[in-house]
């Protein structure tokens, strides 16, 4: 290693770096701040430029790369104006565009990052610095290296590295008989360490130096690094065949020849001088060499073809061609959706959980299999659904198709990088087990973009990696009312950014409803209208609503909370204040869990000042349904009388064992209840909230039911339905009465947020 260290010192004299200390102090501080806010470290970038900046990027490639990454764009999030999604060039790229050593560093690391898992690559580069600068006390740390490389990855994701790698690998497969696999991209550590110093030596003294490698790993990465980026000529030798990338005399040669049965292939990296003497030699520490972890990704466009070719040997054994592979997968996705539709009942068919349409499934399939035409589900015959679901790789693509059906901007997702990692493929969620929920789709989309499980996803409204973000509809919400919210997700080019600071997630703070105590006294459930009454369904006439945002920051996320406040003057001397603290993931979770009604055909639309003639079996109320969890015990309370007939109202033991009563006892209780209540109260099934026209109270009602009701004490509501503007209150009540199954008091009640 002494000879390599000497070469490194010699090379450092060739390219004069831009010394940071020459920058004016104020400019330097501003630059340092901007790098830190983006997640990078300016000193680490300087250290990396001191090594990778010794090579010159090929002029033609330099122009192409600059054009692809130099611009930036901002996607505004309507839900919170301070945080945006920023795509493209940040401080690292903008600083590098006109500084040759930094630009060279960014280009080379961007290529290495596409083919390698970023954590293992960062660790390997830290070890490289340690070996070459063992006496330097100010070596870059792993955390600084990882942060810097993440910034380079996010800011250069606009360059189509996959097409570069695929073009090289296609030639290697066609001309030399290799197979598509991760070994073609992942470089062993000993080769990486050697190339860091050998490539600039060969580039600056091509007549004096020559690189000789003996290995079968990392071929496409070495070819792109040496030939495409630096303009060198690379020759691949495989048994009696050879292949040359570039013109003229080779500057580097990779020998892949190996005779089966002759023992392990001798691995080595050598830099030779003009007399073929070894200037320095790098060999692996183990028989097979320590190889960096691969980063297996492919854009959504053509993803299915890529996965098939990587596993071609396996799929060929089970008699699948690319065409039948695509047909089996598409038919299975259609079958899963159809099976879910046929199992829906009249009430659950109106829940928000989605069932993809055939048109959406075919659209997603055409993105994943762009070269195979599937016009309709009817054109697919003899497809084996059990085979697909038994094959994890095929089930993985079915999950991808179904999940992308719920992406609102599906047409913008061609370049979204999807994980091909083995662990992700074999950890597919239960979407193919008919778990059609938006939560499952969102978490699965987050998994295939991140490439790993992250606990932050559970509370996230935005998940970002590789320059792309999975975004919930709630954070892009333009209106304040819950009925303006949608269920779909979007995938947007950009990462969360606030005043130049970039993070990987936007997550929630804890959701709270105030008041959380004495709810019976401060916001009690109060019946304002019974069957036959004419009442207003508006909220408090003198109520005032407003909202604000709170934004915090942790290591990887912006923590965002929306504060909704409602103030009402009860009389000259008494007022009430209610506040809801809710994050965007919490808002989306409430919406996902809510039930919805089909649009009505009448032209009536419910307005805040509208009067309602209360239908039969219906109550109109104000206040919190949560107060029903702790009934005040008044004998004239209709809900209390309904659920606790007088004969057992004060019998604690009877209350505890009521579920175990005999049919005769239940009939007797029902008779006593009916005798104690007027008919219009005893038959009530639909509870309508007086919240028309007030978005804050509508959110509070939803959150009060779905976030803060102890399961052991909650009243037996079958569901709460959120009325949207496409259905009037009268039609909503009629639909609910017609679709409530059974007349069991404990389980038949439903709520309607009007």
XYZ file of C-alpha atoms in Angstrom:
754
model
C 0.000 0.000 0.000
C 3.032 2.338 0.319
C 3.368 2.519 -3.468
C -0.293 3.390 -3.804
C 0.034 6.082 -1.128
C 3.020 7.556 -3.006
C 1.006 7.590 -6.215
C -1.846 9.328 -4.403
C 0.517 12.079 -3.206
C 1.948 12.436 -6.714
C -1.523 12.733 -8.254
C -2.584 15.417 -5.803
C -0.158 17.817 -7.521
C -1.824 17.459 -10.917
C -5.221 19.122 -10.341
C -5.147 22.234 -8.148
C -8.275 22.216 -6.009
C -10.250 25.312 -5.115
C -9.135 25.966 -1.527
C -12.055 26.591 0.772
C -10.017 28.916 2.968
C -9.808 31.455 0.137
C -13.550 32.021 0.164
C -14.672 35.201 1.915
C -15.754 34.514 5.478
C -19.370 35.589 5.011
C -19.741 33.583 1.808
C -18.132 30.615 3.485
C -20.582 30.692 6.383
C -23.525 30.925 4.016
C -22.173 28.052 1.964
C -21.613 25.890 5.037
C -25.149 26.569 6.263
C -26.722 25.716 2.925
C -24.783 22.433 2.718
C -25.703 21.493 6.277
C -29.394 22.234 5.758
C -29.456 20.031 2.665
C -27.969 17.158 4.695
C -24.474 17.277 3.223
C -21.151 18.277 4.769
C -18.949 20.742 2.914
C -15.718 19.447 4.441
C -16.562 15.866 3.453
C -17.313 17.057 -0.081
C -13.916 18.771 -0.138
C -12.268 15.526 1.037
C -14.069 13.538 -1.666
C -13.146 16.112 -4.316
C -9.491 15.826 -3.285
C -9.607 12.178 -4.415
C -12.235 11.942 -7.170
C -11.516 15.441 -8.470
C -8.159 14.317 -9.877
C -9.934 12.794 -12.896
C -11.429 14.798 -15.753
C -14.929 13.961 -16.949
C -15.224 13.377 -20.703
C -16.400 16.581 -22.404
C -19.396 15.047 -24.198
C -20.580 13.248 -21.074
C -20.017 16.373 -19.001
C -22.407 18.381 -21.181
C -25.059 15.660 -21.043
C -24.832 15.335 -17.271
C -24.928 19.090 -16.636
C -28.036 19.486 -18.773
C -29.778 16.680 -16.882
C -29.088 17.830 -13.319
C -28.400 21.566 -13.261
C -32.030 22.740 -13.025
C -34.311 22.525 -10.014
C -38.061 22.748 -9.517
C -40.447 23.247 -6.622
C -43.773 21.492 -6.084
C -45.914 23.332 -3.562
C -47.864 21.451 -0.916
C -51.168 23.221 -0.420
C -51.621 21.798 3.056
C -48.621 23.620 4.533
C -47.062 26.467 2.570
C -43.664 26.490 4.306
C -42.721 22.951 3.241
C -42.365 22.180 -0.468
C -41.077 19.307 -2.578
C -37.802 20.390 -4.167
C -36.388 18.456 -7.092
C -33.065 18.640 -8.866
C -29.996 20.702 -8.107
C -29.293 21.733 -4.538
C -26.213 23.284 -2.908
C -23.970 20.325 -3.745
C -24.729 20.296 -7.476
C -24.885 24.094 -7.821
C -21.482 24.393 -6.163
C -20.045 21.679 -8.417
C -21.279 22.931 -11.793
C -18.478 25.467 -12.284
C -15.777 23.836 -10.109
C -14.040 21.051 -12.033
C -12.835 18.880 -9.110
C -16.218 19.015 -7.353
C -18.082 18.333 -10.592
C -15.876 15.333 -11.305
C -16.543 14.029 -7.798
C -20.323 14.440 -8.131
C -20.487 12.647 -11.495
C -18.396 9.660 -10.391
C -20.187 9.211 -7.077
C -23.598 9.568 -8.730
C -22.747 6.617 -10.985
C -21.426 4.521 -8.088
C -24.484 5.293 -5.969
C -26.908 4.087 -8.648
C -25.327 0.640 -8.694
C -24.517 0.240 -5.001
C -26.350 0.352 -1.699
C -25.483 3.726 -0.251
C -24.614 2.631 3.302
C -22.086 0.006 2.243
C -20.569 2.411 -0.300
C -20.217 5.139 2.335
C -18.565 2.699 4.738
C -16.140 1.533 2.059
C -15.123 5.104 1.197
C -14.546 5.890 4.877
C -12.235 2.867 5.043
C -10.445 4.090 1.914
C -9.786 7.458 3.560
C -8.586 5.690 6.702
C -6.053 3.595 4.793
C -4.628 6.457 2.782
C -4.700 9.104 5.501
C -4.141 7.086 8.652
C -2.244 9.930 10.338
C -4.948 12.507 9.664
C -7.030 13.128 12.784
C -9.775 14.912 10.811
C -11.060 12.060 8.675
C -14.681 12.199 7.437
C -17.083 10.290 9.645
C -19.482 7.652 8.391
C -22.479 9.883 9.215
C -21.021 12.807 7.245
C -20.140 10.534 4.334
C -23.622 8.994 4.277
C -25.338 12.387 4.428
C -23.196 13.746 1.608
C -23.844 10.754 -0.605
C -27.576 10.934 0.026
C -27.523 14.538 -1.123
C -25.683 13.600 -4.293
C -28.209 10.818 -4.909
C -31.238 13.077 -4.457
C -29.820 15.979 -6.459
C -28.621 13.928 -9.449
C -31.528 11.488 -9.753
C -32.579 13.247 -12.946
C -29.772 11.579 -14.867
C -30.877 8.269 -16.498
C -28.165 6.001 -15.119
C -30.283 2.896 -15.624
C -30.272 3.309 -19.393
C -26.460 3.616 -19.331
C -26.016 0.482 -17.260
C -28.609 -1.434 -19.242
C -26.942 -0.582 -22.576
C -23.563 -1.882 -21.376
C -25.046 -5.004 -19.778
C -27.045 -5.827 -22.898
C -23.807 -5.910 -24.902
C -22.070 -8.065 -22.293
C -24.966 -10.539 -22.297
C -25.268 -10.664 -26.091
C -21.552 -10.813 -27.018
C -19.918 -12.584 -24.074
C -22.735 -14.757 -22.718
C -23.146 -13.130 -19.295
C -26.530 -13.130 -17.558
C -28.368 -10.133 -16.155
C -27.576 -10.098 -12.449
C -26.347 -7.810 -9.699
C -22.784 -9.158 -10.026
C -22.394 -7.136 -13.221
C -22.764 -3.882 -11.251
C -21.379 -4.370 -7.744
C -17.660 -3.685 -7.448
C -15.540 -5.612 -4.933
C -13.902 -3.322 -2.380
C -10.373 -4.096 -3.543
C -11.247 -2.956 -7.088
C -12.906 0.219 -5.813
C -9.836 1.087 -3.746
C -7.571 0.471 -6.707
C -9.597 2.442 -9.238
C -9.764 5.518 -7.012
C -6.045 6.112 -7.603
C -5.394 4.138 -10.786
C -7.958 5.851 -13.033
C -6.512 9.375 -12.683
C -2.998 7.943 -13.143
C -3.988 6.257 -16.415
C -5.966 9.281 -17.590
C -3.082 11.712 -17.032
C -0.270 9.358 -18.155
C -1.923 6.937 -20.622
C 1.410 5.899 -22.129
C 2.913 5.127 -18.743
C 0.161 3.169 -17.008
C -2.213 0.295 -17.646
C -4.915 -1.254 -15.424
C -5.192 -5.055 -15.264
C -8.140 -6.594 -13.401
C -8.965 -10.239 -12.907
C -12.589 -10.602 -11.796
C -16.121 -11.280 -13.049
C -17.807 -8.731 -10.796
C -18.617 -5.082 -11.353
C -17.949 -5.142 -15.110
C -20.654 -2.668 -16.143
C -19.692 -0.227 -13.373
C -15.994 -0.311 -14.309
C -16.831 0.158 -18.005
C -19.117 3.148 -17.343
C -16.671 4.674 -14.872
C -13.565 4.307 -17.026
C -15.011 4.572 -20.541
C -18.210 6.660 -20.431
C -17.174 9.066 -17.667
C -13.412 9.382 -18.196
C -13.081 8.538 -21.898
C -10.685 5.580 -21.443
C -10.716 2.422 -23.543
C -11.634 -0.779 -21.716
C -11.197 -4.330 -22.990
C -13.089 -7.344 -21.615
C -11.511 -10.773 -22.143
C -13.636 -13.860 -21.548
C -12.050 -17.165 -22.581
C -11.551 -16.949 -26.368
C -13.718 -13.851 -26.776
C -12.895 -10.200 -26.287
C -14.902 -7.008 -26.372
C -13.598 -3.450 -26.474
C -15.339 -0.281 -25.303
C -13.651 2.699 -26.923
C -11.103 3.215 -29.653
C -7.363 2.765 -29.804
C -5.080 0.899 -27.441
C -6.846 -0.333 -24.265
C -6.118 1.592 -21.075
C -7.642 -1.117 -18.904
C -8.253 -4.818 -19.301
C -10.621 -7.060 -17.333
C -9.916 -10.774 -17.606
C -12.979 -12.897 -16.846
C -11.522 -16.193 -18.047
C -11.860 -19.080 -15.661
C -11.759 -22.835 -16.127
C -14.426 -24.714 -14.137
C -12.915 -27.230 -11.756
C -9.590 -25.407 -11.544
C -10.339 -23.923 -8.139
C -11.408 -20.392 -7.291
C -10.589 -17.706 -9.799
C -7.496 -15.704 -8.739
C -8.717 -12.161 -8.078
C -6.502 -9.115 -8.266
C -6.221 -5.490 -9.303
C -2.908 -4.199 -10.633
C -1.587 -0.931 -12.011
C 1.234 -1.655 -14.461
C 3.841 0.661 -15.946
C 4.966 0.673 -19.574
C 7.361 -2.225 -18.947
C 4.505 -4.317 -17.478
C 5.999 -4.080 -14.024
C 3.460 -3.844 -11.210
C 3.367 -0.351 -9.772
C 0.904 -1.388 -7.107
C -1.216 -4.447 -6.479
C -4.536 -4.810 -4.672
C -5.919 -8.234 -3.786
C -9.045 -9.201 -1.822
C -8.746 -10.147 1.814
C -10.907 -13.229 1.215
C -11.081 -15.833 -1.530
C -14.113 -14.177 -3.153
C -13.448 -10.593 -2.090
C -15.674 -8.292 -0.077
C -18.291 -6.920 -2.446
C -20.384 -3.834 -1.847
C -24.094 -4.356 -1.448
C -26.056 -3.843 -4.673
C -28.725 -1.209 -5.179
C -31.148 -3.043 -7.412
C -33.529 -0.559 -8.931
C -35.303 0.036 -12.167
C -37.699 2.770 -13.307
C -41.339 1.745 -13.333
C -41.377 1.933 -17.125
C -40.232 -1.520 -18.196
C -39.843 -2.785 -14.628
C -41.554 -6.104 -15.409
C -39.223 -6.834 -18.324
C -36.190 -6.140 -16.148
C -37.368 -8.453 -13.380
C -38.080 -11.209 -15.905
C -34.617 -10.987 -17.475
C -32.877 -11.017 -14.092
C -34.718 -14.259 -13.250
C -34.958 -15.612 -16.803
C -33.491 -19.017 -15.925
C -36.071 -19.572 -13.204
C -39.081 -18.456 -15.243
C -37.974 -20.425 -18.288
C -37.960 -23.597 -16.175
C -41.649 -23.075 -15.368
C -42.374 -22.490 -19.066
C -42.934 -18.738 -19.018
C -41.962 -16.370 -21.808
C -41.967 -12.564 -21.397
C -45.429 -12.472 -23.014
C -47.017 -15.192 -20.852
C -45.242 -13.750 -17.794
C -46.963 -10.389 -18.345
C -50.321 -12.010 -19.123
C -50.321 -14.174 -15.968
C -49.486 -11.203 -13.763
C -52.063 -8.853 -15.327
C -54.804 -11.475 -15.162
C -54.010 -12.156 -11.497
C -54.320 -8.447 -10.654
C -57.696 -8.330 -12.420
C -58.799 -11.494 -10.637
C -57.908 -10.127 -7.195
C -59.891 -6.940 -7.852
C -62.907 -8.820 -9.216
C -62.950 -11.193 -6.262
C -63.055 -8.256 -3.850
C -65.943 -6.624 -5.723
C -68.074 -9.762 -5.586
C -67.599 -10.020 -1.818
C -68.817 -6.470 -1.042
C -72.152 -5.930 0.762
C -74.437 -2.876 0.388
C -72.890 -0.976 3.303
C -69.206 -1.876 2.971
C -69.343 -1.125 -0.761
C -69.526 2.535 0.265
C -66.417 2.441 2.441
C -63.356 4.283 1.239
C -61.224 1.157 0.785
C -60.550 0.863 -2.934
C -61.106 -1.759 -5.586
C -59.044 -0.972 -8.715
C -60.918 -0.794 -12.001
C -59.925 -2.858 -15.019
C -58.885 0.284 -16.884
C -56.495 1.349 -14.097
C -55.022 -2.145 -13.796
C -54.373 -2.316 -17.543
C -52.844 1.196 -17.517
C -50.431 0.245 -14.717
C -49.601 -3.039 -16.443
C -48.732 -1.235 -19.682
C -46.205 0.913 -17.820
C -44.556 -2.130 -16.282
C -44.734 -4.184 -19.512
C -44.577 -1.440 -22.191
C -43.664 -3.740 -25.077
C -46.524 -6.196 -24.558
C -50.027 -5.267 -25.672
C -52.905 -6.342 -23.429
C -56.099 -4.627 -24.594
C -58.606 -6.080 -22.112
C -59.049 -8.657 -19.390
C -61.182 -10.732 -21.747
C -58.162 -11.253 -24.004
C -56.340 -13.121 -21.231
C -57.000 -16.844 -21.191
C -55.373 -19.915 -19.633
C -53.717 -17.801 -16.925
C -52.750 -19.537 -13.704
C -53.567 -17.321 -10.694
C -52.347 -19.837 -8.049
C -49.000 -20.065 -9.872
C -48.531 -16.289 -9.694
C -49.437 -16.082 -6.021
C -47.023 -18.942 -5.204
C -44.159 -17.152 -6.949
C -42.971 -14.251 -4.723
C -41.350 -12.417 -7.635
C -44.555 -12.521 -9.672
C -46.777 -11.667 -6.696
C -44.472 -8.697 -6.091
C -45.308 -7.270 -9.528
C -49.026 -7.883 -8.935
C -48.700 -5.820 -5.752
C -46.933 -3.062 -7.706
C -49.694 -2.966 -10.333
C -52.461 -2.829 -7.724
C -50.657 -0.185 -5.663
C -49.963 2.063 -8.652
C -53.646 1.843 -9.612
C -54.261 4.104 -6.623
C -51.639 6.677 -7.661
C -53.551 9.675 -8.954
C -50.811 10.808 -11.357
C -49.987 7.390 -12.789
C -48.935 8.916 -16.112
C -46.105 10.836 -14.409
C -44.512 7.744 -12.845
C -42.403 6.411 -15.737
C -39.102 7.274 -14.033
C -39.968 6.324 -10.450
C -37.123 3.995 -9.285
C -38.589 0.772 -7.859
C -36.595 -1.615 -5.725
C -35.513 -4.954 -7.166
C -33.902 -6.043 -3.903
C -34.488 -9.660 -3.007
C -35.567 -8.824 0.550
C -38.228 -6.405 -0.672
C -39.600 -8.858 -3.238
C -39.975 -11.606 -0.664
C -41.513 -9.295 1.945
C -44.523 -8.408 -0.172
C -47.574 -7.217 1.798
C -50.999 -8.790 1.801
C -52.416 -6.843 -1.130
C -52.586 -10.054 -3.142
C -54.391 -11.584 -0.168
C -57.263 -9.159 -0.899
C -56.202 -6.569 1.672
C -57.385 -3.675 -0.489
C -56.836 -0.665 1.756
C -55.257 2.671 0.952
C -53.038 2.289 4.006
C -51.649 -0.953 2.582
C -51.022 0.712 -0.769
C -49.289 3.738 0.766
C -47.028 1.631 2.989
C -46.178 -0.687 0.087
C -45.316 2.226 -2.230
C -43.114 3.627 0.542
C -41.372 0.258 0.896
C -40.537 -0.166 -2.790
C -39.175 3.384 -3.069
C -37.187 3.317 0.185
C -36.017 -0.262 -0.338
C -36.421 -1.082 3.362
C -38.902 -0.821 6.236
C -38.685 2.436 8.168
C -40.700 3.009 11.357
C -41.237 6.642 10.333
C -43.648 5.491 7.610
C -46.300 4.670 10.243
C -46.809 8.386 11.012
C -45.701 9.853 7.673
C -47.707 11.828 5.150
C -44.717 12.131 2.777
C -42.025 9.476 2.252
C -39.049 10.344 0.069
C -36.059 8.530 -1.446
C -34.035 8.706 -4.668
C -35.443 12.170 -5.392
C -39.089 11.003 -5.427
C -41.831 11.327 -2.796
C -44.970 9.341 -2.049
C -47.504 11.976 -0.967
C -50.859 11.584 0.785
C -53.744 13.649 -0.511
C -54.237 15.328 2.880
C -51.013 17.315 2.639
C -51.996 18.613 -0.781
C -55.479 19.530 0.414
C -56.623 22.905 -0.922
C -59.956 23.044 0.933
C -60.477 22.940 4.687
C -63.461 20.600 4.822
C -62.961 16.835 5.137
C -65.219 16.205 2.132
C -62.621 17.914 -0.112
C -60.093 15.262 0.851
C -59.361 12.337 -1.476
C -58.160 8.815 -0.880
C -55.527 8.551 -3.585
C -51.811 9.090 -3.194
C -49.450 10.848 -5.589
C -45.807 10.218 -6.466
C -43.964 13.457 -7.132
C -40.414 14.241 -8.223
C -38.870 16.097 -5.275
C -37.997 15.782 -1.596
C -39.427 17.687 1.408
C -37.673 21.040 1.779
C -38.128 24.102 3.967
C -35.968 27.173 3.401
C -33.299 24.982 1.794
C -33.386 22.294 4.498
C -34.158 18.860 3.057
C -35.587 15.824 4.863
C -36.767 12.339 3.952
C -40.178 12.411 5.679
C -43.027 14.616 6.763
C -44.530 13.059 9.889
C -47.214 13.837 12.460
C -47.030 15.115 15.966
C -49.461 13.514 18.411
C -53.131 14.162 17.667
C -55.180 15.639 20.527
C -58.726 16.841 20.970
C -59.353 19.446 23.644
C -61.111 19.378 25.971
C -60.099 15.809 26.785
C -61.674 15.854 30.238
C -65.191 16.600 31.511
C -66.526 16.089 28.005
C -70.009 15.392 29.411
C -70.139 18.872 30.882
C -68.198 20.897 28.308
C -69.453 19.388 25.025
C -72.214 16.899 25.902
C -74.270 14.937 23.422
C -77.548 16.869 23.238
C -80.544 15.867 21.153
C -81.897 18.922 19.289
C -84.436 17.197 17.044
C -86.532 14.018 16.991
C -88.755 12.385 14.413
C -91.237 14.924 13.067
C -89.406 18.015 14.360
C -88.233 20.796 12.047
C -84.725 21.804 13.078
C -81.580 23.487 11.787
C -78.696 21.204 10.845
C -76.136 24.002 10.932
C -73.458 24.274 13.598
C -73.605 26.844 16.392
C -74.841 30.077 14.778
C -72.305 32.208 16.653
C -69.334 29.830 16.381
C -65.986 30.990 14.978
C -63.417 28.612 13.414
C -59.755 29.162 12.521
C -56.601 27.106 12.072
C -52.810 27.377 12.109
C -49.748 25.154 11.518
C -46.924 24.034 13.770
C -43.702 22.722 12.168
C -40.873 20.968 13.977
C -37.730 19.195 12.796
C -35.894 16.042 13.769
C -32.977 14.208 12.155
C -34.835 12.873 9.097
C -38.262 14.508 9.123
C -40.340 17.638 9.312
C -42.954 17.189 12.046
C -46.127 19.003 11.053
C -49.345 19.580 12.958
C -52.507 21.440 12.018
C -54.245 23.230 14.901
C -57.990 23.749 14.422
C -59.785 26.022 16.893
C -63.515 26.482 17.448
C -64.938 29.209 19.724
C -68.617 29.655 20.542
C -70.367 32.230 22.738
C -73.061 30.321 24.631
C -74.436 33.448 26.298
C -73.210 36.823 27.552
C -71.255 35.213 30.378
C -70.278 31.799 29.040
C -68.228 30.593 26.071
C -66.650 27.333 24.947
C -63.304 26.693 23.247
C -62.510 23.471 21.450
C -59.219 22.669 19.762
C -58.103 19.824 17.536
C -54.393 19.170 17.004
C -54.086 16.866 14.024
C -51.274 15.913 11.639
C -51.769 15.222 7.954
C -51.320 11.461 8.378
C -53.938 11.592 11.134
C -56.309 13.448 8.812
C -55.779 10.834 6.114
C -56.206 7.941 8.563
C -59.538 9.389 9.726
C -60.658 9.747 6.125
C -59.544 6.200 5.285
C -61.515 4.825 8.233
C -64.647 6.842 7.492
C -67.619 5.500 5.561
C -69.112 7.274 2.575
C -72.439 7.515 0.813
C -73.281 7.200 -2.875
C -74.230 10.455 -4.653
C -77.928 11.212 -4.687
C -79.880 12.019 -7.840
C -81.919 14.938 -6.510
C -80.776 18.483 -7.099
C -81.041 19.594 -3.470
C -77.820 20.555 -1.726
C -77.714 21.007 2.032
C -76.842 24.553 3.076
C -75.919 25.875 6.547
C -79.232 27.709 7.057
C -81.399 24.879 5.799
C -84.152 23.388 7.946
C -84.664 19.635 8.152
C -87.887 17.776 8.892
C -86.430 14.931 10.934
C -87.421 11.547 9.464
C -88.396 8.536 11.538
C -85.755 6.582 13.448
C -83.523 9.665 13.495
C -82.072 12.077 16.031
C -80.346 15.377 15.313
C -77.764 16.296 17.931
C -75.050 18.707 18.966
C -71.988 17.895 21.031
C -69.550 15.030 21.279
C -70.587 11.407 20.740
C -67.714 10.620 23.097
C -69.873 11.791 26.015
C -72.054 8.745 25.364
C -69.162 6.613 26.582
C -69.793 8.015 30.053
C -73.577 8.562 30.281
C -74.571 10.973 32.972
C -77.188 8.535 34.215
C -80.240 10.772 33.906
C -83.356 8.670 33.533
C -84.758 11.127 30.969
C -81.693 10.778 28.714
C -83.055 8.963 25.611
C -79.749 7.262 24.836
C -79.421 6.067 28.408
C -82.973 4.781 28.394
C -82.390 3.020 25.085
C -79.266 1.211 26.105
C -80.103 0.707 29.804
C -83.801 0.002 30.416
C -85.023 1.179 33.853
C -85.236 -2.303 35.303
C -81.495 -2.810 34.936
C -80.278 0.783 34.859
C -78.827 0.722 38.374
C -77.875 -2.919 38.468
C -74.125 -2.987 37.837
C -73.972 -6.775 37.687
C -76.764 -6.863 35.149
C -74.930 -4.314 33.014
C -71.772 -6.417 33.059
C -73.589 -9.620 32.147
C -76.150 -8.170 29.761
C -74.434 -9.744 26.750
C -75.071 -13.174 28.273
C -78.848 -12.737 28.824
C -81.235 -15.352 27.509
C -83.586 -14.562 24.604
C -86.449 -14.347 27.079
C -84.600 -11.813 29.222
C -83.639 -9.792 26.141
C -87.284 -9.681 25.012
C -88.348 -8.560 28.493
C -85.711 -5.802 28.509
C -86.864 -4.636 25.071
C -90.488 -4.469 26.218
C -89.555 -2.420 29.308
C -87.504 -0.064 27.172
C -90.335 0.496 24.728
C -92.729 1.179 27.574
C -90.327 3.752 29.046
C -89.666 5.617 25.783
C -91.839 7.292 23.206
C -91.882 5.350 19.953
C -89.856 7.961 18.091
C -86.997 7.589 20.615
C -87.100 3.840 21.044
C -86.790 3.316 17.279
C -83.905 5.745 16.708
C -81.064 4.325 14.607
C -79.504 7.310 12.778
C -77.686 10.078 14.685
C -77.217 13.261 12.605
C -74.695 15.882 13.749
C -75.515 19.581 13.429
C -72.289 20.507 11.645
C -73.341 21.671 8.167
C -71.157 24.538 6.999
C -68.389 24.269 9.621
C -65.310 22.343 8.488
C -63.609 22.513 11.895
C -66.535 20.905 13.710
C -66.798 18.234 11.006
C -63.116 17.358 11.504
C -63.613 17.357 15.277
C -66.580 15.012 14.993
C -64.620 12.562 12.825
C -61.536 12.703 15.030
C -63.632 12.419 18.177
C -65.100 9.152 16.994
C -62.059 7.543 15.333
C -59.157 8.724 17.495
C -60.402 9.141 21.048
C -63.013 6.543 21.819
C -61.884 3.845 24.291
C -62.962 0.586 22.680
C -64.133 -0.849 25.969
C -66.588 2.014 26.534
C -67.618 3.250 23.095
C -71.317 3.142 22.175
C -72.273 0.519 19.663
C -72.193 2.577 16.476
C -71.889 0.400 13.434
C -70.111 3.212 11.583
C -69.906 6.958 11.121
C -70.609 8.265 7.641
C -69.189 11.507 6.277
C -71.680 13.250 4.009
C -70.162 14.885 0.967
C -71.614 17.723 -1.043
C -72.903 15.336 -3.733
C -75.505 13.886 -1.366
C -78.203 15.848 0.482
C -79.021 15.139 4.126
C -82.478 13.694 3.363
C -81.082 11.148 0.860
C -78.215 10.318 3.207
C -80.584 9.490 6.065
C -82.810 7.421 3.762
C -79.840 5.416 2.481
C -78.615 4.674 5.995
C -82.033 3.560 7.238
C -82.457 1.291 4.209
C -79.030 -0.315 4.628
C -78.760 -0.883 8.383
C -78.849 -4.616 8.944
C -80.660 -5.975 11.972
C -82.446 -4.119 14.731
C -80.163 -4.937 17.639
C -79.859 -1.724 19.643
C -76.262 -2.449 20.624
C -74.975 -2.753 17.078
C -77.416 -1.104 14.663
C -76.791 2.587 15.335
C -74.925 4.718 12.762
C -73.764 8.320 12.815
C -74.010 10.859 9.994
C -71.748 13.895 9.933
C -74.043 16.226 8.013
